[in-house]
XYZ file of C-alpha atoms in Angstrom:
278
model
C 5.267 246.175 -24.740
C 8.194 243.678 -25.279
C 11.230 244.313 -27.459
C 12.869 241.488 -29.440
C 16.371 240.375 -28.800
C 18.471 243.049 -30.477
C 20.822 240.505 -32.073
C 18.338 239.179 -34.862
C 17.118 242.651 -35.579
C 20.721 243.843 -36.063
C 21.413 240.645 -38.389
C 18.272 241.462 -40.409
C 19.521 244.954 -40.948
C 22.906 243.544 -42.155
C 21.058 241.298 -44.411
C 18.690 243.928 -45.870
C 21.626 246.259 -46.490
C 23.448 243.544 -48.478
C 20.063 243.019 -50.459
C 19.971 246.823 -51.291
C 23.625 247.128 -52.298
C 23.273 244.035 -54.727
C 20.209 245.605 -56.289
C 21.799 248.915 -56.602
C 24.972 247.451 -58.130
C 22.984 245.303 -60.386
C 21.000 248.176 -61.531
C 24.009 250.360 -62.323
C 25.602 247.371 -64.225
C 22.499 246.974 -66.384
C 22.412 250.693 -67.038
C 25.988 250.870 -68.380
C 26.076 247.531 -70.329
C 22.503 247.016 -71.504
C 20.920 250.409 -71.635
C 23.619 252.429 -73.093
C 24.526 254.428 -69.885
C 21.062 255.493 -69.162
C 20.515 255.755 -65.512
C 16.972 256.829 -64.878
C 16.142 253.194 -64.273
C 17.168 253.837 -60.586
C 13.948 255.222 -60.067
C 12.245 251.905 -60.875
C 14.634 250.347 -58.275
C 13.311 252.773 -55.497
C 9.863 250.880 -55.354
C 11.366 247.502 -56.222
C 13.992 248.026 -53.532
C 11.298 248.324 -50.655
C 9.532 245.237 -51.856
C 12.890 243.336 -51.716
C 13.522 244.500 -48.329
C 9.962 243.617 -46.980
C 10.285 240.057 -48.543
C 13.855 239.599 -47.313
C 12.864 240.636 -43.834
C 9.725 238.331 -43.875
C 11.995 235.308 -44.956
C 14.679 235.976 -42.551
C 12.196 236.548 -39.459
C 10.458 233.460 -40.274
C 13.509 231.409 -39.219
C 13.813 233.143 -35.661
C 10.776 231.829 -33.802
C 9.818 233.843 -30.791
C 11.891 236.868 -31.790
C 9.691 237.571 -34.684
C 6.242 239.059 -34.446
C 2.913 237.268 -34.975
C 2.620 235.736 -38.641
C -0.380 237.814 -39.505
C 1.569 241.043 -38.658
C 4.435 240.044 -40.743
C 2.228 239.265 -43.420
C 0.488 242.310 -43.353
C 3.554 244.555 -43.310
C 5.115 242.668 -46.033
C 2.016 242.644 -48.359
C 1.376 246.361 -47.839
C 4.944 247.196 -48.720
C 5.165 244.858 -51.691
C 1.959 246.272 -53.144
C 2.972 249.801 -52.809
C 6.626 249.260 -54.136
C 5.596 247.056 -56.866
C 2.898 249.373 -58.171
C 5.210 252.370 -58.026
C 8.116 250.619 -59.680
C 5.600 249.446 -62.556
C 4.134 252.961 -62.869
C 7.546 254.571 -63.356
C 8.721 251.928 -65.807
C 5.568 252.456 -67.860
C 5.895 256.263 -67.712
C 9.440 256.219 -68.855
C 9.099 253.651 -71.549
C 9.694 255.044 -75.133
C 10.717 258.434 -73.577
C 14.168 260.316 -73.437
C 16.174 259.993 -70.153
C 15.161 262.099 -67.231
C 16.867 265.478 -67.612
C 17.922 265.511 -63.969
C 20.401 262.488 -64.776
C 21.722 263.847 -68.037
C 22.488 267.243 -66.297
C 24.034 265.551 -63.282
C 26.317 263.261 -65.485
C 27.277 266.021 -67.708
C 28.879 267.680 -64.732
C 30.518 264.457 -63.296
C 34.180 264.679 -62.586
C 36.083 261.577 -63.957
C 34.328 258.407 -65.151
C 30.411 259.489 -65.198
C 29.450 255.985 -64.625
C 31.378 255.565 -61.510
C 30.232 258.971 -60.538
C 26.573 257.671 -60.928
C 27.194 254.750 -58.980
C 28.384 256.788 -55.906
C 25.916 259.623 -56.125
C 22.813 258.146 -57.417
C 22.632 254.349 -56.830
C 24.411 253.847 -53.563
C 23.228 257.118 -52.156
C 19.806 256.123 -53.163
C 20.223 252.705 -51.736
C 21.366 254.116 -48.277
C 18.229 256.281 -48.144
C 15.988 253.139 -49.255
C 17.435 251.317 -46.406
C 16.941 254.057 -43.714
C 13.452 254.694 -44.925
C 12.602 250.939 -44.806
C 13.473 250.591 -41.150
C 9.787 250.458 -40.023
C 9.086 247.732 -42.382
C 11.916 245.809 -40.999
C 11.381 246.223 -37.189
C 7.668 245.801 -37.564
C 8.256 242.085 -38.115
C 9.877 241.593 -34.708
C 8.772 241.565 -31.103
C 5.120 241.902 -29.790
C 2.878 243.252 -27.177
C 0.920 246.444 -26.485
C 1.894 249.801 -28.150
C 2.649 253.201 -26.879
C -1.189 253.930 -27.344
C -2.352 251.114 -25.216
C -3.155 248.303 -27.418
C -1.685 246.794 -30.656
C -4.941 246.941 -32.480
C -5.121 250.740 -32.176
C -2.072 251.428 -34.096
C -2.547 248.495 -36.275
C -5.926 249.788 -37.605
C -4.483 253.426 -37.859
C -1.659 252.205 -39.677
C -3.822 250.271 -42.333
C -6.052 253.401 -42.606
C -3.008 255.788 -43.281
C -1.684 253.149 -45.910
C -5.082 252.979 -47.571
C -5.544 256.810 -47.703
C -2.029 257.169 -49.026
C -2.258 254.424 -51.576
C -5.553 255.699 -52.791
C -4.246 259.264 -53.292
C -1.093 258.223 -54.997
C -2.773 255.632 -57.365
C -5.730 257.814 -58.415
C -3.523 260.820 -58.693
C -1.019 259.175 -60.885
C -3.848 257.696 -63.099
C -5.504 261.158 -63.351
C -2.215 262.704 -64.336
C -1.432 260.047 -67.033
C -4.856 260.482 -68.702
C -4.397 264.395 -68.691
C -0.883 264.224 -70.218
C -2.038 261.566 -72.798
C -4.420 264.042 -74.323
C -2.582 266.284 -77.036
C -5.035 269.042 -76.346
C -3.646 269.485 -72.844
C 0.057 269.951 -73.956
C 1.534 272.904 -72.081
C -1.596 273.200 -69.752
C -1.642 272.703 -66.014
C -3.234 269.772 -64.495
C -5.738 271.023 -62.027
C -8.553 268.346 -61.905
C -9.392 265.642 -59.740
C -7.204 265.329 -56.670
C -4.792 267.869 -58.179
C -7.449 270.540 -57.641
C -6.827 270.104 -53.900
C -3.152 269.471 -53.815
C -0.235 270.149 -56.378
C 1.306 266.538 -55.264
C -1.449 263.993 -54.399
C 0.998 261.216 -55.314
C 3.794 262.813 -52.877
C 1.107 263.257 -50.277
C 0.058 259.726 -50.707
C 3.676 258.395 -50.329
C 4.023 260.245 -47.156
C 0.792 258.796 -45.734
C 1.849 255.224 -46.754
C 5.127 255.598 -44.767
C 3.533 256.965 -41.677
C 0.993 254.112 -41.909
C 3.630 251.340 -42.124
C 5.520 253.332 -39.155
C 2.371 253.003 -36.956
C 2.311 249.295 -37.748
C 5.824 249.044 -36.294
C 4.843 250.558 -32.949
C 3.831 247.249 -31.333
C 7.227 247.178 -29.830
C 9.690 249.793 -28.732
C 12.152 249.438 -31.643
C 9.426 250.612 -33.725
C 10.182 254.217 -32.603
C 13.082 254.294 -35.078
C 10.363 254.361 -37.697
C 9.477 257.758 -36.765
C 12.778 258.885 -38.136
C 12.239 257.008 -41.311
C 8.898 258.511 -42.043
C 10.084 262.002 -41.144
C 12.944 261.447 -43.642
C 10.587 260.275 -46.326
C 8.405 263.335 -45.830
C 11.139 265.514 -45.946
C 12.369 264.237 -49.249
C 8.990 264.423 -50.739
C 8.342 267.978 -49.753
C 11.779 269.651 -49.282
C 14.210 267.412 -51.017
C 13.945 265.568 -54.490
C 10.416 265.689 -54.610
C 8.009 268.555 -54.713
C 10.763 271.395 -54.426
C 12.816 269.988 -57.345
C 9.927 269.308 -59.607
C 8.489 272.803 -59.045
C 11.778 274.593 -59.719
C 11.504 274.088 -63.324
C 7.845 273.290 -64.137
C 6.890 276.938 -64.124
C 8.997 277.484 -67.406
C 7.143 274.801 -69.112
C 3.621 275.609 -67.966
C 2.833 279.302 -67.995
C -0.187 279.063 -65.811
C 1.581 277.280 -63.137
C 2.193 280.342 -60.960
C -1.627 280.894 -60.741
C -2.149 277.297 -59.930
C 0.408 277.590 -56.968
C -1.320 280.625 -55.833
C -4.580 278.844 -55.329
C -3.752 275.152 -54.625
C -2.082 273.696 -51.605
C 1.418 272.414 -51.960
C 0.955 269.076 -50.133
C -1.853 268.553 -47.600
C -5.250 268.502 -49.676
C -7.147 271.503 -48.876
C -10.185 273.445 -50.719
C -8.842 275.815 -53.331
C -8.161 279.324 -52.480
C -10.006 282.087 -54.156
C -8.116 284.161 -56.819
């Protein structure tokens, strides 16, 4: 394994941090001046931000010659990230269209000390931007350096990474589509979605997200700096399982879905497993 010069990588990290900051500042400005103070659009920026970081890193690394990874690897990492981030941003935007603002943001801003928009900028936009930048580290470092991986050959982790990404993207895309069809049927109002992939895990979309990021992390292990991606993938998995993902969602869903407690008893919380018998 050969590590790239540290200077170009650090410069890239600075550029990507600037891009994320501009994206979040722009999103906050749009929320205040064009959307009447509605801030749930930041969820759309989450997926779009990763696509922006990937494209920015690809453009920056293209100017650095030998410090950059092979062109095919940079194209692969960029394409996978843009496809995942673009789909997620589109899905959330379509889901939120025509609906009231997410109750999480209304509750947060109702308790804000001082100016609620400045509070949202600090605690929502900039905080989420910092997490986005941290989680995106494997996408950035994957586009530098070269050589064999910790597992003995770059093709091993490359194929494993693509396989994990495909598994995750499939779970996330199919799970979201199944849930959208279920909720669109008025007959299912107040019912629990326990069909399709949701029969095997209560959160196929979150499980898919985690697999996508472990896959992208594997693609960064062609050089030693790729090890920092392990931290990023662990942070993403924690957020999905114990942070703002599954735990936050399930803290209130039982009040709206009377059958949810029984669904929890028989269905795996994250990793897909056969349903448990009642």
